[in-house]
PDB file of C-alpha atoms in Angstrom:
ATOM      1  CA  UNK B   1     -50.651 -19.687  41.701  1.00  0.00           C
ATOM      2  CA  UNK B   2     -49.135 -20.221  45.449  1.00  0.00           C
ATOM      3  CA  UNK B   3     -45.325 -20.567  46.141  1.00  0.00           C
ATOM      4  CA  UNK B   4     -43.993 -22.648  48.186  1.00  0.00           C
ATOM      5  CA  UNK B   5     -41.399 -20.833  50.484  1.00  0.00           C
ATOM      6  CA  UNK B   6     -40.377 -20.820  54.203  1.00  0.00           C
ATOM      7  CA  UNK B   7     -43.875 -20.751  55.536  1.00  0.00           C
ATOM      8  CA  UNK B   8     -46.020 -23.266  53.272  1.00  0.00           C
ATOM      9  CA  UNK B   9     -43.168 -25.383  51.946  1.00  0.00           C
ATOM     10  CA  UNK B  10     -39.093 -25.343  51.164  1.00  0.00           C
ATOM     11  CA  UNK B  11     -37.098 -22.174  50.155  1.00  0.00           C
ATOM     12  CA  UNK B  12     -32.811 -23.164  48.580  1.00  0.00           C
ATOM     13  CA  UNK B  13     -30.692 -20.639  49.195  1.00  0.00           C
ATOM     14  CA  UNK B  14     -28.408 -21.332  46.479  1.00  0.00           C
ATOM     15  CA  UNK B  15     -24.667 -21.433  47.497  1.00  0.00           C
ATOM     16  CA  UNK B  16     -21.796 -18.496  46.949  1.00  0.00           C
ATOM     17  CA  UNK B  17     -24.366 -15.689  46.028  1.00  0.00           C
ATOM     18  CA  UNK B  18     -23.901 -13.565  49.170  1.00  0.00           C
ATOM     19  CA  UNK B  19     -24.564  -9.943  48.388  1.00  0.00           C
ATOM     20  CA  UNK B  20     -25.996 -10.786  44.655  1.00  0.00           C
ATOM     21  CA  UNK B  21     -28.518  -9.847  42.798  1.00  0.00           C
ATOM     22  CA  UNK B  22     -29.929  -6.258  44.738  1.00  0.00           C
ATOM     23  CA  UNK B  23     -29.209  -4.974  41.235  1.00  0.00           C
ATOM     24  CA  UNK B  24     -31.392  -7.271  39.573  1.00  0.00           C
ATOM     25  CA  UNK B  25     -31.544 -10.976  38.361  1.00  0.00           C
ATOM     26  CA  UNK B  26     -33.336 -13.243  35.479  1.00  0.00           C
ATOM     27  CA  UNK B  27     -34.246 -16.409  34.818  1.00  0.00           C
ATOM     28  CA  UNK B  28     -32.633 -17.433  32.056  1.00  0.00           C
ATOM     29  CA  UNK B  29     -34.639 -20.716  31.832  1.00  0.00           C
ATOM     30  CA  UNK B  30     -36.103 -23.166  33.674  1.00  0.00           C
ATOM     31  CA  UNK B  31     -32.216 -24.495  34.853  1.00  0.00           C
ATOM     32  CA  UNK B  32     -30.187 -21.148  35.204  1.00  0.00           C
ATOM     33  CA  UNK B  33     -30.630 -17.641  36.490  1.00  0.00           C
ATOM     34  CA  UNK B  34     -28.374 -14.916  35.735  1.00  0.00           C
ATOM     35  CA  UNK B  35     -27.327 -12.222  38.515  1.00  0.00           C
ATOM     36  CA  UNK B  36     -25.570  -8.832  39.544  1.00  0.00           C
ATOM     37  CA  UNK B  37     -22.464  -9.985  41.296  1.00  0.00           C
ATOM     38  CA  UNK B  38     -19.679  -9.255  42.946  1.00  0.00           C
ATOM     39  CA  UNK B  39     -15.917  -9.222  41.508  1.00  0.00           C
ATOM     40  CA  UNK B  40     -13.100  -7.984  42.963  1.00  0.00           C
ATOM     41  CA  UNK B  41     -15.441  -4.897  44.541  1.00  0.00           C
ATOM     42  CA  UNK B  42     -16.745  -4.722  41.667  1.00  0.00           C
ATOM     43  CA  UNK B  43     -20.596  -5.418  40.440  1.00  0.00           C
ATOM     44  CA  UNK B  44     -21.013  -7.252  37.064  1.00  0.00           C
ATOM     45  CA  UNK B  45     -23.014 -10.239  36.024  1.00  0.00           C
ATOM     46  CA  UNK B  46     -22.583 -13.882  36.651  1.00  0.00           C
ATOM     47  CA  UNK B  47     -24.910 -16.851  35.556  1.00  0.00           C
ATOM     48  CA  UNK B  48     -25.198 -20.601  37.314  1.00  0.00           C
ATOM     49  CA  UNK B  49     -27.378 -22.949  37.587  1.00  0.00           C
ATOM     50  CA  UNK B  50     -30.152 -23.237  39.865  1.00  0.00           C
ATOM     51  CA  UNK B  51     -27.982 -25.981  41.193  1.00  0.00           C
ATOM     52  CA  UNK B  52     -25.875 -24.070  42.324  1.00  0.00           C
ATOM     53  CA  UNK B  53     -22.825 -25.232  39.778  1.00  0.00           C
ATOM     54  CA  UNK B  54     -21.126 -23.761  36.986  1.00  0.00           C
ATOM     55  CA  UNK B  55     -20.733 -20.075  38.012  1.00  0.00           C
ATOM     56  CA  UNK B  56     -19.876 -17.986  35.306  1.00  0.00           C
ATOM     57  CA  UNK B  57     -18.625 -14.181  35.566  1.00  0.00           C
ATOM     58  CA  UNK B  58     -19.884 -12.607  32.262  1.00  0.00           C
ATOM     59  CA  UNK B  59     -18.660  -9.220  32.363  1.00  0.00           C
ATOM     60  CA  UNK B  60     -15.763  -7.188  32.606  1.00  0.00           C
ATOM     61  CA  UNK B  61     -14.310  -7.114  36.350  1.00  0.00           C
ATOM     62  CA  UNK B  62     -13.063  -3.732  36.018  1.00  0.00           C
ATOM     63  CA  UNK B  63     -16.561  -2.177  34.798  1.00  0.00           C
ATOM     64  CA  UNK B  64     -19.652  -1.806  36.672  1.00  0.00           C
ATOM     65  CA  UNK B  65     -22.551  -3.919  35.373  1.00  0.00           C
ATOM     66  CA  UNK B  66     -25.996  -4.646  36.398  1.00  0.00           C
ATOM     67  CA  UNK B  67     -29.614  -5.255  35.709  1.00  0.00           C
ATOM     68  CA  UNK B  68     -29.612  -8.642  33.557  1.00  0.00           C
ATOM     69  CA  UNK B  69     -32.595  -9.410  31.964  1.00  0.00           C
ATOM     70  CA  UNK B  70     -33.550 -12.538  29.535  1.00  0.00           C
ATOM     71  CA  UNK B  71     -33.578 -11.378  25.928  1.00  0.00           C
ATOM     72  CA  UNK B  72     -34.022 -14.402  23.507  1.00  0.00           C
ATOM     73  CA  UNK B  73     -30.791 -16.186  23.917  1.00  0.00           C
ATOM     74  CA  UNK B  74     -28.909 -13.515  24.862  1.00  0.00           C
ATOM     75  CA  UNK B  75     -28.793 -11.381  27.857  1.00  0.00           C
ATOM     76  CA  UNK B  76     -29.269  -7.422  28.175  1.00  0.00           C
ATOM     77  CA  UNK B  77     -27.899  -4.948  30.943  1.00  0.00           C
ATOM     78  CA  UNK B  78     -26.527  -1.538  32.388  1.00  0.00           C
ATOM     79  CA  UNK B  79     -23.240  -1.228  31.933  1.00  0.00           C
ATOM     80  CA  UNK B  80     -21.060   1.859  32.493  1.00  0.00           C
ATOM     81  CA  UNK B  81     -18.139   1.194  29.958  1.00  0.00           C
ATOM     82  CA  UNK B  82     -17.167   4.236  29.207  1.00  0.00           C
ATOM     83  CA  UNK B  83     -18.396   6.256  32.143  1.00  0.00           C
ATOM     84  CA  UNK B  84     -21.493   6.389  31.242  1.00  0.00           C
ATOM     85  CA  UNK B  85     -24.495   3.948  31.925  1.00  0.00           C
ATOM     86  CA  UNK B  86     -26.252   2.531  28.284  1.00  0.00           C
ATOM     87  CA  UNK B  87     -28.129  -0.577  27.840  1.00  0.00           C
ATOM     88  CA  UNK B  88     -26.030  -3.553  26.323  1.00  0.00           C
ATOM     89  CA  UNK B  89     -26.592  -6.676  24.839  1.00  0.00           C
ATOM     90  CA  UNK B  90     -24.303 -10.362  24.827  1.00  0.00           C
ATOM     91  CA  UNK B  91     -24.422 -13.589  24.264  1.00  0.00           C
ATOM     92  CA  UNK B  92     -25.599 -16.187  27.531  1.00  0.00           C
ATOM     93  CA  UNK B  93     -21.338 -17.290  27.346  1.00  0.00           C
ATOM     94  CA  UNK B  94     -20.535 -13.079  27.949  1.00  0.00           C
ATOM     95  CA  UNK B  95     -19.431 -13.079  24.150  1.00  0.00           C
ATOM     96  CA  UNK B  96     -20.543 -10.840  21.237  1.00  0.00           C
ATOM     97  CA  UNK B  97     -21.421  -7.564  23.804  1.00  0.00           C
ATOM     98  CA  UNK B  98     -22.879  -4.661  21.630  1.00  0.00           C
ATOM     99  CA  UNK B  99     -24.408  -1.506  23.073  1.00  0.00           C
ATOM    100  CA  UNK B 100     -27.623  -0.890  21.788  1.00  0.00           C
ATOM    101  CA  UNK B 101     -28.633   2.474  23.290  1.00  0.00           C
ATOM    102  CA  UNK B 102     -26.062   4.649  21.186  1.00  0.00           C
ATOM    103  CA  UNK B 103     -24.642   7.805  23.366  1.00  0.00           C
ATOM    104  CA  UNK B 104     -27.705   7.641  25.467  1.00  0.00           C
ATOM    105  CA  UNK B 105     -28.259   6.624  29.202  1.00  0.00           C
ATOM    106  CA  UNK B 106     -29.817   3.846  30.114  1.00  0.00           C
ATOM    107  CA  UNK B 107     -31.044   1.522  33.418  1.00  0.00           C
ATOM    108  CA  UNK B 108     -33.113  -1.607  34.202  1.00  0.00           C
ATOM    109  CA  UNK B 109     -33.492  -3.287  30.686  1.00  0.00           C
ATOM    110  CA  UNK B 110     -36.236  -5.564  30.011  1.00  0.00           C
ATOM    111  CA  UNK B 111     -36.563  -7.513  26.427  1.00  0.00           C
ATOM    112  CA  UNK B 112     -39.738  -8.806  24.298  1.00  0.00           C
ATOM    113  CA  UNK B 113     -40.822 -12.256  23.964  1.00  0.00           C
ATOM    114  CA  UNK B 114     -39.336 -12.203  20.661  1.00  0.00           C
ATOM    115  CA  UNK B 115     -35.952 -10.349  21.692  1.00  0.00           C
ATOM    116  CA  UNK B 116     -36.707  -7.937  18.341  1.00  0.00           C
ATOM    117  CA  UNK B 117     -36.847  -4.963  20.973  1.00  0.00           C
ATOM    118  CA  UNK B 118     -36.664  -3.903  24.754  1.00  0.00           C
ATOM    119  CA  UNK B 119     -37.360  -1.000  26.884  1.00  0.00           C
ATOM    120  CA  UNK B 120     -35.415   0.649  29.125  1.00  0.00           C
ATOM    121  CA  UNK B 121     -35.489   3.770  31.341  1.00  0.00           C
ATOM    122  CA  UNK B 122     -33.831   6.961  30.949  1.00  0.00           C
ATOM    123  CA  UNK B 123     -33.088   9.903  33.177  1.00  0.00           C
ATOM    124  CA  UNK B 124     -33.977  13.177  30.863  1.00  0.00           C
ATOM    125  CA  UNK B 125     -33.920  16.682  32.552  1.00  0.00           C
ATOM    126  CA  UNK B 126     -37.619  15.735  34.848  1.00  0.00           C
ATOM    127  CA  UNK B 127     -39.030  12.762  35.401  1.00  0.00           C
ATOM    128  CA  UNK B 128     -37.962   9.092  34.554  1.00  0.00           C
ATOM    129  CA  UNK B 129     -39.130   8.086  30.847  1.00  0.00           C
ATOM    130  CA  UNK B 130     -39.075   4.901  29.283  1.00  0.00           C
ATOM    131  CA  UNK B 131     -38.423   4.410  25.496  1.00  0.00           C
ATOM    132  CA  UNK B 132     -38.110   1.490  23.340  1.00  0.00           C
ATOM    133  CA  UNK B 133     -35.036   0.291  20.782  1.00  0.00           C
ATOM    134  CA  UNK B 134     -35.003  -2.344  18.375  1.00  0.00           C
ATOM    135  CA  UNK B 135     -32.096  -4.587  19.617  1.00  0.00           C
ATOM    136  CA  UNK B 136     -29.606  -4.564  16.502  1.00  0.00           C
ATOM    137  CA  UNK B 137     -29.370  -0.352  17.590  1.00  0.00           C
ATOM    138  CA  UNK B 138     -32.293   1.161  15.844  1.00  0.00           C
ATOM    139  CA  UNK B 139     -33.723   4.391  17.132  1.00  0.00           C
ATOM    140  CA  UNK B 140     -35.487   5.180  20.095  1.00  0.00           C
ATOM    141  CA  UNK B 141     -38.399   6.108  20.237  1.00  0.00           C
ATOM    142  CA  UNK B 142     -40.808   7.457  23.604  1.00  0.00           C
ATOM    143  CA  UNK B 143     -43.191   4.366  24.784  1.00  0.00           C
ATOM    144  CA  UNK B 144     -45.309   5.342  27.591  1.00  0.00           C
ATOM    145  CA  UNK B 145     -46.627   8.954  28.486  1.00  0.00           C
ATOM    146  CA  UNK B 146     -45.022  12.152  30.172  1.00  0.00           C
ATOM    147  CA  UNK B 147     -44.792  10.814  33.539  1.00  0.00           C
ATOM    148  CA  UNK B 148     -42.470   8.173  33.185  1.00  0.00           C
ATOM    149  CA  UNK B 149     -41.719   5.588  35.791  1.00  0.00           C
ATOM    150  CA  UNK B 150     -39.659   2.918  37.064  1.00  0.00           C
ATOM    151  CA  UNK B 151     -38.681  -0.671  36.010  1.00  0.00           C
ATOM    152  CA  UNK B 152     -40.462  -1.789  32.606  1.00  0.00           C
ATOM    153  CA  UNK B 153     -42.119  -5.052  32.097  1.00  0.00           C
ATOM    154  CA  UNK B 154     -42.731  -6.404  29.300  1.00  0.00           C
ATOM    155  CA  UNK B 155     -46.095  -8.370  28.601  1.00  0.00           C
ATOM    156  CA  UNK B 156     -45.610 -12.311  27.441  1.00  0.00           C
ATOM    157  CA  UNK B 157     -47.712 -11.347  24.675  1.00  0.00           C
ATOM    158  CA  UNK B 158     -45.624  -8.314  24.036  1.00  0.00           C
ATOM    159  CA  UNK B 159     -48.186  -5.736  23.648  1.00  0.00           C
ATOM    160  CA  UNK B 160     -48.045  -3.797  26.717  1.00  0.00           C
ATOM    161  CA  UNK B 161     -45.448  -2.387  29.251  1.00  0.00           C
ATOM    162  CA  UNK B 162     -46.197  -2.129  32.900  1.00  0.00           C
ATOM    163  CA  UNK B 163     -43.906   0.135  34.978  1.00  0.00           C
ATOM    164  CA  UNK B 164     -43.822   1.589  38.593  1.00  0.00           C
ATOM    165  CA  UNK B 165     -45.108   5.265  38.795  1.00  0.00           C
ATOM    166  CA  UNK B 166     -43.683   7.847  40.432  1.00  0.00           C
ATOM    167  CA  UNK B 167     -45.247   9.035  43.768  1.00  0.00           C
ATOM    168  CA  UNK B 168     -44.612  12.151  43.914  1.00  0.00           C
ATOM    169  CA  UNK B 169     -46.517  14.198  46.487  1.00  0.00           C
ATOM    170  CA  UNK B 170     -45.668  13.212  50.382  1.00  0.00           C
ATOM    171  CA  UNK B 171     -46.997  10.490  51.517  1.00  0.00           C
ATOM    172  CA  UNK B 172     -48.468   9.399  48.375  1.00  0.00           C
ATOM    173  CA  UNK B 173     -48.347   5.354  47.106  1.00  0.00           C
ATOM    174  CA  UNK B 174     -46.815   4.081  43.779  1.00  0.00           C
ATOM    175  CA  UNK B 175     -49.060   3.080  41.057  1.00  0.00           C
ATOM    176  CA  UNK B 176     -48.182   0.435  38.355  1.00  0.00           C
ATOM    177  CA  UNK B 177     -49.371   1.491  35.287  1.00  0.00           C
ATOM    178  CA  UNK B 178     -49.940  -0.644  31.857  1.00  0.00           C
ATOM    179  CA  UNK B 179     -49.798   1.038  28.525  1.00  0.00           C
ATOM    180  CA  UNK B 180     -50.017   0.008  25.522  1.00  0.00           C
ATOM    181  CA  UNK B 181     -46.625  -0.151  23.257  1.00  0.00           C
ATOM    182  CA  UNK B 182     -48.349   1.127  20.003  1.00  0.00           C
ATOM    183  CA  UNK B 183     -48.789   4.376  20.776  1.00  0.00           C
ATOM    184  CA  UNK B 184     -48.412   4.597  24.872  1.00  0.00           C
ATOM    185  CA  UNK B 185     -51.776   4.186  25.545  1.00  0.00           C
ATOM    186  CA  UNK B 186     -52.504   4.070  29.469  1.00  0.00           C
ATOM    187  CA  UNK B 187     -54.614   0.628  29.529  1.00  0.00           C
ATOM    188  CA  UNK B 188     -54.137  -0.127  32.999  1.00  0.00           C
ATOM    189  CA  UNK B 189     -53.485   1.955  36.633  1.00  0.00           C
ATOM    190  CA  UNK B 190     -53.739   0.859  40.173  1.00  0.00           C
ATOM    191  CA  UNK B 191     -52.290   1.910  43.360  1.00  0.00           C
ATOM    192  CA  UNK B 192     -50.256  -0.480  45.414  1.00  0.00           C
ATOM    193  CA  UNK B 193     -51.479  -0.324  48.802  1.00  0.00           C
ATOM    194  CA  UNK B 194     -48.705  -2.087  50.826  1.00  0.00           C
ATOM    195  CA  UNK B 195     -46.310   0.599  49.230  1.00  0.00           C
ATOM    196  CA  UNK B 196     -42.316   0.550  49.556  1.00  0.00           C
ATOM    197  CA  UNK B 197     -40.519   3.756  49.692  1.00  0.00           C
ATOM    198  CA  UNK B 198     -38.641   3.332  46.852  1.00  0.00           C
ATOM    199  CA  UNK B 199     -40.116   1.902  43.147  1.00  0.00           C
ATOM    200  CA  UNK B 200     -41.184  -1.677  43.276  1.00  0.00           C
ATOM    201  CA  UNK B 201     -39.850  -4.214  40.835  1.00  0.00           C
ATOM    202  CA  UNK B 202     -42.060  -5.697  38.718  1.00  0.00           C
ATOM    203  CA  UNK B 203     -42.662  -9.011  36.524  1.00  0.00           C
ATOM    204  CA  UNK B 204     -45.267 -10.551  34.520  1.00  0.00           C
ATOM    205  CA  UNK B 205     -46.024 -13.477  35.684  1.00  0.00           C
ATOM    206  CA  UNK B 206     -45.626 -15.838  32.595  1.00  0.00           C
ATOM    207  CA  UNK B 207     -49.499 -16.535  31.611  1.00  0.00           C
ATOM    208  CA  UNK B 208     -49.833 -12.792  31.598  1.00  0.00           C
ATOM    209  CA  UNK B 209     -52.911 -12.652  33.929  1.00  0.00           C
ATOM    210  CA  UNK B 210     -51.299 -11.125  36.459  1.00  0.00           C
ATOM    211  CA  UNK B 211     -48.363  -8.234  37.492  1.00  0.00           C
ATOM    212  CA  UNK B 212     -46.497  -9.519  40.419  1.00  0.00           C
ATOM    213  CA  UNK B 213     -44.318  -6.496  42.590  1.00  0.00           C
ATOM    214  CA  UNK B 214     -42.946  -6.304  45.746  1.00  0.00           C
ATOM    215  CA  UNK B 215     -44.578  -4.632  48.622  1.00  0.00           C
ATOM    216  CA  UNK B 216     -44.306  -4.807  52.279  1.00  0.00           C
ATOM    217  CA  UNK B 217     -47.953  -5.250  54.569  1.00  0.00           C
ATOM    218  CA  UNK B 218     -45.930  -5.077  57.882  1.00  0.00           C
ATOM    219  CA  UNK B 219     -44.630  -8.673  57.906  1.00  0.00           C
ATOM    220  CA  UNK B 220     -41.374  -8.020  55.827  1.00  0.00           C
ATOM    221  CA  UNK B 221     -41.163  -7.120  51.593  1.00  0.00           C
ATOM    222  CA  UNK B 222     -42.567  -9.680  49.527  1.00  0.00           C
ATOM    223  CA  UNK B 223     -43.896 -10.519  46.302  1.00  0.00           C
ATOM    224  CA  UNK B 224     -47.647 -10.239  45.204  1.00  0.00           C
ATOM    225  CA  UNK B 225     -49.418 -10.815  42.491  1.00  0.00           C
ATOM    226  CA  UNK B 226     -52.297  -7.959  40.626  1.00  0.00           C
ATOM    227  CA  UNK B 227     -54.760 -10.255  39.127  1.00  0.00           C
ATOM    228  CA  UNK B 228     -55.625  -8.187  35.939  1.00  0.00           C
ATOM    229  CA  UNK B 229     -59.353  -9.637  35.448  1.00  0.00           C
ATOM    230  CA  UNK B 230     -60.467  -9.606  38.990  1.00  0.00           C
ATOM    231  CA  UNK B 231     -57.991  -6.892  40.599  1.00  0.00           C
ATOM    232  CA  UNK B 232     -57.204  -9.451  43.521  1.00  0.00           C
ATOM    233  CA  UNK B 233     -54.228  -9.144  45.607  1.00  0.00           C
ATOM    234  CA  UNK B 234     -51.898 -11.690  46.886  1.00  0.00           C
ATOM    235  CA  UNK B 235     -49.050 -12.132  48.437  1.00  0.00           C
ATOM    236  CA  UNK B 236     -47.181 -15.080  47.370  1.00  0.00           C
ATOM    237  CA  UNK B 237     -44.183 -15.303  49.179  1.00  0.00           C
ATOM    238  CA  UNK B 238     -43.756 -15.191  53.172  1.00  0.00           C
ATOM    239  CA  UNK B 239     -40.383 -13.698  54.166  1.00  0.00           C
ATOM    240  CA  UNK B 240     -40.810 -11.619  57.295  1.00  0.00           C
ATOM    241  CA  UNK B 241     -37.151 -11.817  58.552  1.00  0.00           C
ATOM    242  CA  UNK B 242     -35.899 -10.121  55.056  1.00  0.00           C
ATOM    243  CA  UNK B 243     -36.010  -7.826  52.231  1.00  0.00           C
ATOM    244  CA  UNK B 244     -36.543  -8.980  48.408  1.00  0.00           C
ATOM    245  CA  UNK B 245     -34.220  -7.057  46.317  1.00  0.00           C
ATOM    246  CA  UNK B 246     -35.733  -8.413  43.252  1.00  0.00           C
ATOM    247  CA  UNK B 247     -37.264 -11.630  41.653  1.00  0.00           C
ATOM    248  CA  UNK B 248     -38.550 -13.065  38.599  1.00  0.00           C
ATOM    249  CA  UNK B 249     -39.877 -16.181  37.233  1.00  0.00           C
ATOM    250  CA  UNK B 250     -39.008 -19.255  35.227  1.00  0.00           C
ATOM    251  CA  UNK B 251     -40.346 -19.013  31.647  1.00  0.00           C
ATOM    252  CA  UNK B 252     -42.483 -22.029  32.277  1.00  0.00           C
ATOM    253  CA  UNK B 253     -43.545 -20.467  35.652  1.00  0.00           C
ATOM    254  CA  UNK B 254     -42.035 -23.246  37.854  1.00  0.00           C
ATOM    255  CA  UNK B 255     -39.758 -21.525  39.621  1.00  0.00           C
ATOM    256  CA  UNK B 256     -39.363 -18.079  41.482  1.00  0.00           C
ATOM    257  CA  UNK B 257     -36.090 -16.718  42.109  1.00  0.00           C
ATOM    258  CA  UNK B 258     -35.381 -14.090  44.579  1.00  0.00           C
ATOM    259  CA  UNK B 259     -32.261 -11.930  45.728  1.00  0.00           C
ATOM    260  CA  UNK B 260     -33.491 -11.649  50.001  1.00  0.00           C
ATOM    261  CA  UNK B 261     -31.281 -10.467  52.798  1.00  0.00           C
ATOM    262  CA  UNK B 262     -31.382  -7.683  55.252  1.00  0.00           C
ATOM    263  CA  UNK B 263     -27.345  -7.307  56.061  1.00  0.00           C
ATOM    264  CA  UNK B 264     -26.148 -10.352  53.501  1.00  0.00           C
ATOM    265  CA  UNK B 265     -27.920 -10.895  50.549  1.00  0.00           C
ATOM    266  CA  UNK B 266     -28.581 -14.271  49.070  1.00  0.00           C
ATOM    267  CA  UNK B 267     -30.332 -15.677  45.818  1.00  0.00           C
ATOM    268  CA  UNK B 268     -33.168 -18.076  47.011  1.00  0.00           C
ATOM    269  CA  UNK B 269     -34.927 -20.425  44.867  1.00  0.00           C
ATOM    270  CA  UNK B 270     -38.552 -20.993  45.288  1.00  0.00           C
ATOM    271  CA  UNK B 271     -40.568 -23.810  43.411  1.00  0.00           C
ATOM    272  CA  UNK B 272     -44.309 -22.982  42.219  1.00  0.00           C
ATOM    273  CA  UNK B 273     -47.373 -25.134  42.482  1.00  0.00           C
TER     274      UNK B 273
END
């Protein structure tokens, strides 16, 4: 899959999205895209189309929200009612929001297929760790294995997780791991050799054959695919004046939508071919 963008074709910045979406966007559908924005000071989450019409701010102005992610027909995120950050769900209209992570912490949601569960990350005393929680509020439960790690995504087939790994000795690269939801199995671990300093964001791409992240080779941060059956690289995208804050794809894998800027940040809309 190539995308067309500023070098091999036409990238649509879409309009009144300055400084939205560096914490985290999805594409609701093949038509909208929902988006950390900007209220008042104030982050929360807005949807509109890919238009650019019909902006809608979702969330409360006077609480920080962020990290939207598709969850059937509904939409989960981070939100720090209360003072403290837990993983929340509502309805694509902003009504009917229920937290779903109890009194615990929680970032950077990211939903099954079926919307019946999602993981999340949490901060214990150590490193990162991602669990799992049935969306009407069941319990938690630990996912993946003791070392954690960054960003959860969620297989279309909705057997395995991959995440960012920690790098933690100097100098060292991230890895993205797979593992297995059943019983955290590692299935899956490669290092990313264009590496960012901080934890890549990740996204199946929606066949499932491949991870797609964001790294930077020395001609700016941009996304590339992990081809799981051959282990091929590629860059798909071909921003070298910016930084990709984060991306995702249309469920029918059309469309890529990015949040790119290096003092203003804009969401950009890409079409696949």
């Amino acid at each position: 899959m190539t995308v067309e963008n500023g070098g091999r074709g036409a990238a649509k910045a879409l309009p009144d999205t300055s400084d939205s979406g560096i914490n985290g966007l999805t594409a609701l559908d093949k038509d909208n895209v929902a988006f950390q924005c900007l209220r008042n000071g104030i982050r929360g989450i807005c949807t509109m189309t890919f238009t650019g019409n019909g902006m809608q701010f979702l969330t409360d102005a006077k609480v920080t929200a962020v990290h939207p992610a598709r969850c059937g027909d509904g939409i989960a995120f981070t939100s720090f009612e209360g003072g403290k950050p837990g993983i929340w769900l509502m309805k694509r209209d902003g009504s009917r929001k229920t937290r779903v992570t109890g009194g615990q912490s929680g970032y950077f949601p990211a939903c099954e297929p079926k919307a019946t569960w999602l993981a999340y990350v949490t901060f214990p005393e150590g490193p990162p760790r991602i669990e799992v929680v049935a969306t009407d509020g069941g319990n938690a439960r630990v996912s993946l294995g003791p070392k954690g790690g960054y960003y959860p995504a969620i297989s279309p087939d909705g057997r395995t997780v991959a995440c960012a790994l920690p790098n933690t000795a100097p100098g060292s690269k991230w890895h993205i791991g797979i593992y297995n939801v059943q019983g955290g199995t590692e299935v899956g671990n490669w290092e990313i050799e264009h590496s960012l300093d901080a934890p890549p964001r990740l996204r199946w791409t929606p066949d499932g054959a491949a991870v797609a992240y964001l790294a930077d080779d020395g001609n700016g941060t941009n996304v590339w695919l992990h081809a799981l059956k051959s282990g091929r690289e590629e860059r798909i995208t071909n921003f070298a004046d910016s930084r990709i804050y984060s991306f995702d794809f249309t469920p029918d894998g059309s469309r890529l939508v990015c949040a790119k800027g290096s003092d203003d940040v804009d969401l950009v809309l890409l079409t696949a071919r």
